[in-house]
PDB file of C-alpha atoms in Angstrom:
ATOM      1  CA  MET F 670      -4.877  81.960 101.678  1.00 55.00           C
ATOM      2  CA  ARG F 671      -7.021  82.225 104.587  1.00 55.00           C
ATOM      3  CA  VAL F 672      -4.218  82.446 106.946  1.00 46.00           C
ATOM      4  CA  LEU F 673      -2.635  84.773 104.463  1.00 46.00           C
ATOM      5  CA  LEU F 674      -6.102  87.424 104.605  1.00 42.00           C
ATOM      6  CA  ILE F 675      -6.484  86.873 108.812  1.00 47.00           C
ATOM      7  CA  ALA F 676      -2.272  88.016 108.238  1.00 46.00           C
ATOM      8  CA  LEU F 677      -3.504  91.139 106.442  1.00 44.00           C
ATOM      9  CA  ALA F 678      -6.490  92.113 108.381  1.00 46.00           C
ATOM     10  CA  VAL F 679      -4.740  92.024 111.226  1.00 43.00           C
ATOM     11  CA  LEU F 680      -1.789  94.347 110.024  1.00 44.00           C
ATOM     12  CA  CYS F 681      -4.353  96.433 108.736  1.00 46.00           C
ATOM     13  CA  VAL F 682      -6.076  97.103 112.069  1.00 43.00           C
ATOM     14  CA  ALA F 683      -2.178  96.935 113.193  1.00 49.00           C
ATOM     15  CA  ALA F 684      -1.737 100.085 111.815  1.00 48.00           C
ATOM     16  CA  ALA F 685      -4.947 102.169 111.928  1.00 44.00           C
ATOM     17  CA  ALA F 686      -4.238 101.650 115.435  1.00 45.00           C
ATOM     18  CA  ALA F 687      -0.807 102.826 115.346  1.00 45.00           C
ATOM     19  CA  LEU F 688      -1.861 106.819 112.688  1.00 42.00           C
ATOM     20  CA  GLY F 689      -5.322 106.571 115.746  1.00 46.00           C
ATOM     21  CA  TRP F 690      -2.368 106.954 118.142  1.00 42.00           C
ATOM     22  CA  VAL F 691      -0.131 109.277 116.596  1.00 42.00           C
ATOM     23  CA  VAL F 692      -2.839 111.579 115.780  1.00 43.00           C
ATOM     24  CA  LEU F 693      -4.167 111.550 119.452  1.00 37.00           C
ATOM     25  CA  ARG F 694      -0.613 112.183 120.431  1.00 46.00           C
ATOM     26  CA  GLY F 695       0.136 115.119 118.437  1.00 49.00           C
ATOM     27  CA  ARG F 696      -3.283 116.261 119.346  1.00 48.00           C
ATOM     28  CA  LEU F 697      -2.226 116.293 123.252  1.00 37.00           C
ATOM     29  CA  ARG F 698       0.870 117.491 122.458  1.00 46.00           C
ATOM     30  CA  GLY F 699      -0.701 120.965 120.919  1.00 47.00           C
ATOM     31  CA  ARG F 700      -3.298 121.306 123.182  1.00 43.00           C
ATOM     32  CA  SER F 701      -0.146 121.461 126.122  1.00 38.00           C
ATOM     33  CA  ALA F 702       1.790 123.789 124.419  1.00 40.00           C
ATOM     34  CA  ARG F 703      -1.414 125.747 123.858  1.00 43.00           C
ATOM     35  CA  LEU F 704      -2.118 125.383 127.786  1.00 41.00           C
ATOM     36  CA  THR F 705       1.510 125.930 128.489  1.00 54.00           C
ATOM     37  CA  THR F 706       2.218 128.972 126.105  1.00 73.00           C
ATOM     38  CA  ASP F 707      -1.939 130.425 127.182  1.00 75.00           C
ATOM     39  CA  ARG F 708       0.085 130.110 131.661  1.00 80.00           C
ATOM     40  CA  ALA F 709       3.628 131.606 130.455  1.00 77.00           C
ATOM     41  CA  ARG F 710       1.100 135.040 129.082  1.00 78.00           C
ATOM     42  CA  ALA F 711      -0.841 135.186 132.289  1.00 84.00           C
ATOM     43  CA  GLU F 712       2.472 134.829 134.198  1.00 85.00           C
ATOM     44  CA  VAL F 713       3.802 137.578 131.955  1.00 84.00           C
ATOM     45  CA  ASP F 714       0.834 139.182 132.294  1.00 86.00           C
ATOM     46  CA  ALA F 715       0.907 138.812 136.728  1.00 89.00           C
ATOM     47  CA  LEU F 716       4.920 140.634 136.827  1.00 88.00           C
ATOM     48  CA  ILE F 717       3.707 143.504 134.967  1.00 90.00           C
ATOM     49  CA  GLN F 718       0.881 143.960 136.787  1.00 91.00           C
ATOM     50  CA  ALA F 719       2.671 144.102 140.284  1.00 93.00           C
ATOM     51  CA  ALA F 720       5.167 146.000 138.695  1.00 94.00           C
ATOM     52  CA  GLU F 721       2.329 149.039 137.859  1.00 94.00           C
ATOM     53  CA  PHE F 722       4.032 150.570 135.295  1.00 92.00           C
ATOM     54  CA  PRO F 723       2.435 153.273 133.831  1.00 90.00           C
ATOM     55  CA  VAL F 724       2.315 151.631 130.431  1.00 90.00           C
ATOM     56  CA  THR F 725       2.274 147.795 128.755  1.00 90.00           C
ATOM     57  CA  LEU F 726       2.641 145.559 126.456  1.00 89.00           C
ATOM     58  CA  GLY F 727       0.437 146.079 123.057  1.00 89.00           C
ATOM     59  CA  ASP F 728       0.006 149.424 124.898  1.00 90.00           C
ATOM     60  CA  VAL F 729      -0.072 152.985 122.003  1.00 90.00           C
ATOM     61  CA  VAL F 730       1.132 155.539 123.218  1.00 88.00           C
ATOM     62  CA  VAL F 731       1.880 159.446 122.478  1.00 87.00           C
ATOM     63  CA  LEU F 732       5.205 160.539 123.176  1.00 85.00           C
ATOM     64  CA  GLU F 733       5.432 164.264 122.499  1.00 81.00           C
ATOM     65  CA  ASP F 734       3.943 163.789 119.050  1.00 82.00           C
ATOM     66  CA  ASP F 735       5.782 160.251 118.235  1.00 87.00           C
ATOM     67  CA  ARG F 736       2.623 157.496 118.183  1.00 89.00           C
ATOM     68  CA  LEU F 737       4.537 154.218 119.311  1.00 91.00           C
ATOM     69  CA  LYS F 738       3.492 151.020 119.903  1.00 92.00           C
ATOM     70  CA  LEU F 739       5.102 148.486 122.352  1.00 93.00           C
ATOM     71  CA  ARG F 740       5.745 145.725 120.619  1.00 93.00           C
ATOM     72  CA  GLY F 741       8.021 143.707 122.838  1.00 93.00           C
ATOM     73  CA  ALA F 742      10.707 144.460 126.072  1.00 95.00           C
ATOM     74  CA  TRP F 743      12.974 143.596 128.316  1.00 96.00           C
ATOM     75  CA  LEU F 744      11.315 142.543 131.454  1.00 96.00           C
ATOM     76  CA  LEU F 745      14.462 143.131 134.076  1.00 97.00           C
ATOM     77  CA  LEU F 746      13.646 141.209 137.286  1.00 96.00           C
ATOM     78  CA  GLN F 747      15.239 140.660 140.731  1.00 95.00           C
ATOM     79  CA  GLN F 748      14.366 138.281 142.967  1.00 93.00           C
ATOM     80  CA  GLY F 749      11.671 137.266 140.360  1.00 90.00           C
ATOM     81  CA  SER F 750      10.073 140.901 140.834  1.00 93.00           C
ATOM     82  CA  VAL F 751       9.942 143.139 137.718  1.00 95.00           C
ATOM     83  CA  VAL F 752      12.160 146.008 138.449  1.00 96.00           C
ATOM     84  CA  ALA F 753      12.689 148.018 135.462  1.00 97.00           C
ATOM     85  CA  ALA F 754      11.189 146.983 132.043  1.00 97.00           C
ATOM     86  CA  ILE F 755      12.896 148.136 128.023  1.00 97.00           C
ATOM     87  CA  TRP F 756       9.640 148.900 126.062  1.00 96.00           C
ATOM     88  CA  HIS F 757      10.430 148.575 122.474  1.00 96.00           C
ATOM     89  CA  SER F 758       8.628 150.334 119.710  1.00 94.00           C
ATOM     90  CA  GLU F 759       9.778 152.204 116.218  1.00 92.00           C
ATOM     91  CA  HIS F 760      10.575 155.079 117.911  1.00 91.00           C
ATOM     92  CA  GLY F 761      13.131 153.294 119.945  1.00 92.00           C
ATOM     93  CA  PRO F 762      12.902 152.204 123.128  1.00 95.00           C
ATOM     94  CA  VAL F 763      11.430 154.042 126.540  1.00 95.00           C
ATOM     95  CA  ILE F 764      12.024 152.883 129.649  1.00 96.00           C
ATOM     96  CA  THR F 765      10.106 152.494 133.092  1.00 95.00           C
ATOM     97  CA  PHE F 766      10.861 151.075 136.221  1.00 96.00           C
ATOM     98  CA  ARG F 767       8.685 149.664 139.098  1.00 95.00           C
ATOM     99  CA  ARG F 768       5.669 151.650 140.766  1.00 92.00           C
ATOM    100  CA  SER F 769       7.207 154.599 139.320  1.00 89.00           C
ATOM    101  CA  THR F 770       4.635 157.433 137.073  1.00 86.00           C
ATOM    102  CA  GLY F 771       8.196 158.514 134.573  1.00 86.00           C
ATOM    103  CA  ILE F 772       8.636 157.444 131.455  1.00 92.00           C
ATOM    104  CA  PHE F 773      12.261 157.532 130.494  1.00 94.00           C
ATOM    105  CA  ARG F 774      13.064 158.293 126.163  1.00 93.00           C
ATOM    106  CA  THR F 775      16.203 156.617 125.106  1.00 95.00           C
ATOM    107  CA  GLU F 776      19.058 157.905 122.711  1.00 94.00           C
ATOM    108  CA  ALA F 777      21.133 154.902 122.543  1.00 94.00           C
ATOM    109  CA  VAL F 778      25.132 155.591 122.402  1.00 93.00           C
ATOM    110  CA  GLU F 779      28.218 153.332 122.577  1.00 91.00           C
ATOM    111  CA  ILE F 780      29.628 152.339 125.142  1.00 90.00           C
ATOM    112  CA  ARG F 781      31.971 149.006 126.621  1.00 88.00           C
ATOM    113  CA  LEU F 782      31.166 148.581 130.104  1.00 89.00           C
ATOM    114  CA  PRO F 783      33.549 146.092 131.984  1.00 86.00           C
ATOM    115  CA  ASN F 784      32.567 143.235 134.473  1.00 84.00           C
ATOM    116  CA  ASP F 785      32.945 146.063 137.404  1.00 88.00           C
ATOM    117  CA  PRO F 786      31.731 149.323 135.873  1.00 90.00           C
ATOM    118  CA  PRO F 787      34.016 152.189 136.778  1.00 93.00           C
ATOM    119  CA  ALA F 788      32.753 154.566 139.045  1.00 95.00           C
ATOM    120  CA  VAL F 789      33.676 157.776 137.069  1.00 94.00           C
ATOM    121  CA  LEU F 790      33.631 157.964 132.463  1.00 92.00           C
ATOM    122  CA  GLU F 791      33.621 159.808 129.846  1.00 91.00           C
ATOM    123  CA  LEU F 792      30.816 160.354 127.684  1.00 90.00           C
ATOM    124  CA  ASP F 793      30.685 162.707 124.437  1.00 88.00           C
ATOM    125  CA  ASP F 794      33.376 164.648 126.972  1.00 89.00           C
ATOM    126  CA  GLU F 795      31.231 164.653 129.866  1.00 91.00           C
ATOM    127  CA  LEU F 796      31.923 162.720 133.121  1.00 94.00           C
ATOM    128  CA  TYR F 797      29.220 160.822 134.232  1.00 95.00           C
ATOM    129  CA  ALA F 798      28.832 159.226 138.321  1.00 96.00           C
ATOM    130  CA  ARG F 799      28.109 155.755 138.744  1.00 95.00           C
ATOM    131  CA  TYR F 800      24.389 156.336 140.590  1.00 94.00           C
ATOM    132  CA  ASP F 801      23.065 152.596 140.522  1.00 94.00           C
ATOM    133  CA  GLN F 802      23.536 149.232 139.704  1.00 94.00           C
ATOM    134  CA  MET F 803      22.237 145.967 139.835  1.00 95.00           C
ATOM    135  CA  ARG F 804      22.337 141.757 138.919  1.00 95.00           C
ATOM    136  CA  VAL F 805      19.062 141.049 136.699  1.00 97.00           C
ATOM    137  CA  LYS F 806      17.444 138.237 134.746  1.00 96.00           C
ATOM    138  CA  VAL F 807      16.736 139.273 131.421  1.00 95.00           C
ATOM    139  CA  LEU F 808      13.579 137.862 130.429  1.00 94.00           C
ATOM    140  CA  PRO F 809      12.768 139.325 126.990  1.00 94.00           C
ATOM    141  CA  VAL F 810       8.522 139.260 126.105  1.00 92.00           C
ATOM    142  CA  GLY F 811       6.365 140.380 122.418  1.00 91.00           C
ATOM    143  CA  HIS F 812       8.618 141.133 120.066  1.00 91.00           C
ATOM    144  CA  PRO F 813      11.492 143.013 121.389  1.00 92.00           C
ATOM    145  CA  ASP F 814      14.815 143.992 118.557  1.00 90.00           C
ATOM    146  CA  GLY F 815      17.370 142.236 119.272  1.00 86.00           C
ATOM    147  CA  LYS F 816      18.751 139.715 121.761  1.00 86.00           C
ATOM    148  CA  VAL F 817      20.156 139.696 125.206  1.00 89.00           C
ATOM    149  CA  ARG F 818      21.952 137.073 127.275  1.00 90.00           C
ATOM    150  CA  SER F 819      19.196 135.850 129.643  1.00 92.00           C
ATOM    151  CA  ARG F 820      21.209 137.671 133.088  1.00 94.00           C
ATOM    152  CA  GLY F 821      23.379 140.985 133.400  1.00 94.00           C
ATOM    153  CA  LEU F 822      24.025 144.683 134.381  1.00 95.00           C
ATOM    154  CA  PHE F 823      21.569 147.002 134.236  1.00 97.00           C
ATOM    155  CA  VAL F 824      23.649 150.596 135.192  1.00 96.00           C
ATOM    156  CA  GLU F 825      22.416 153.983 135.800  1.00 96.00           C
ATOM    157  CA  TYR F 826      25.206 156.767 135.434  1.00 96.00           C
ATOM    158  CA  THR F 827      24.479 160.855 135.521  1.00 94.00           C
ATOM    159  CA  ASN F 828      26.478 163.811 135.807  1.00 91.00           C
ATOM    160  CA  VAL F 829      26.645 167.386 137.809  1.00 85.00           C
ATOM    161  CA  GLY F 830      24.125 168.631 134.364  1.00 79.00           C
ATOM    162  CA  ARG F 831      21.929 166.205 135.888  1.00 81.00           C
ATOM    163  CA  ARG F 832      21.972 164.192 132.323  1.00 85.00           C
ATOM    164  CA  SER F 833      21.674 160.321 132.794  1.00 92.00           C
ATOM    165  CA  PHE F 834      22.150 157.428 130.747  1.00 94.00           C
ATOM    166  CA  PHE F 835      21.395 153.913 131.374  1.00 96.00           C
ATOM    167  CA  ALA F 836      23.212 150.795 129.727  1.00 96.00           C
ATOM    168  CA  LEU F 837      22.694 147.179 130.219  1.00 96.00           C
ATOM    169  CA  SER F 838      25.209 145.368 130.008  1.00 93.00           C
ATOM    170  CA  ASP F 839      26.411 141.174 130.147  1.00 88.00           C
ATOM    171  CA  GLY F 840      30.478 141.662 130.260  1.00 78.00           C
ATOM    172  CA  LYS F 841      30.653 141.426 126.465  1.00 84.00           C
ATOM    173  CA  LEU F 842      27.648 143.144 125.004  1.00 90.00           C
ATOM    174  CA  THR F 843      26.948 146.902 126.443  1.00 93.00           C
ATOM    175  CA  LEU F 844      23.912 148.002 125.300  1.00 95.00           C
ATOM    176  CA  ALA F 845      23.563 152.106 126.087  1.00 95.00           C
ATOM    177  CA  TRP F 846      21.264 154.568 125.913  1.00 96.00           C
ATOM    178  CA  LYS F 847      20.885 158.808 126.980  1.00 95.00           C
ATOM    179  CA  VAL F 848      18.053 159.930 128.052  1.00 95.00           C
ATOM    180  CA  ARG F 849      15.163 161.867 129.203  1.00 91.00           C
ATOM    181  CA  ARG F 850      12.058 161.354 131.327  1.00 90.00           C
ATOM    182  CA  VAL F 851       8.600 162.561 129.990  1.00 87.00           C
ATOM    183  CA  GLN F 852       6.091 164.102 132.320  1.00 78.00           C
ATOM    184  CA  PRO F 853       3.162 161.388 132.968  1.00 75.00           C
ATOM    185  CA  SER F 854       1.440 164.675 131.873  1.00 74.00           C
ATOM    186  CA  ALA F 855       2.835 164.418 128.023  1.00 73.00           C
ATOM    187  CA  VAL F 856       1.807 160.971 127.868  1.00 78.00           C
ATOM    188  CA  VAL F 857      -1.076 159.541 126.396  1.00 81.00           C
ATOM    189  CA  ARG F 858      -2.353 156.176 125.928  1.00 77.00           C
ATOM    190  CA  THR F 859      -4.549 156.001 123.173  1.00 74.00           C
ATOM    191  CA  SER F 860      -5.595 151.846 123.522  1.00 62.00           C
ATOM    192  CA  THR F 861      -4.406 148.496 124.558  1.00 58.00           C
ATOM    193  CA  VAL F 862      -3.797 146.413 121.671  1.00 51.00           C
ATOM    194  CA  PRO F 863      -2.913 142.795 122.541  1.00 51.00           C
ATOM    195  CA  PRO F 864       0.724 141.560 120.399  1.00 49.00           C
ATOM    196  CA  LYS F 865       0.650 139.160 118.081  1.00 45.00           C
ATOM    197  CA  PRO F 866       2.020 135.575 118.094  1.00 45.00           C
ATOM    198  CA  ALA F 867       5.199 135.050 117.529  1.00 43.00           C
ATOM    199  CA  ARG F 868       5.341 132.540 114.069  1.00 42.00           C
ATOM    200  CA  SER F 869       6.731 129.053 114.777  1.00 39.00           C
TER     201      SER F 869
END
């Protein structure tokens, strides 16, 4: 009987120790996850600040009487630096470029670009010439609309009427927008609201 009681006591102690380790490990993992998330957010903030955009994630801006909350973005990177950003809002995306005060409003268009975009193409009965292109890494931040692959080609086309469209393509999926530049004087930043973290 005494042997049985001793064995039961040993099992209880072992079970308590195991439970304590599970709880401690969970807490450590939770702390590690929070530290990783905080570090990632700090790195993203540093990337955006270095690009010197006229807007940032979480901004509420007024463009031409439309109030846009920039809830997410696709940051376009080359060699570790952000060269452009496609910001997402309830009124559609806006696009900004590194160290430029201009903001481009967008209108989505349907077009398919091959891996090697042509020098000239037709859109809405108008001819556009390829003006610039760059291979980019795409980093989603905040709450952007939809998903894209982590790497793609960002292309700018222009025509004789000085109209432009931008396209982001990975060879299979192409997202394209006609754009027009909004003068900095027409942009009003009413507040900066940190975006809510995504639900796990």
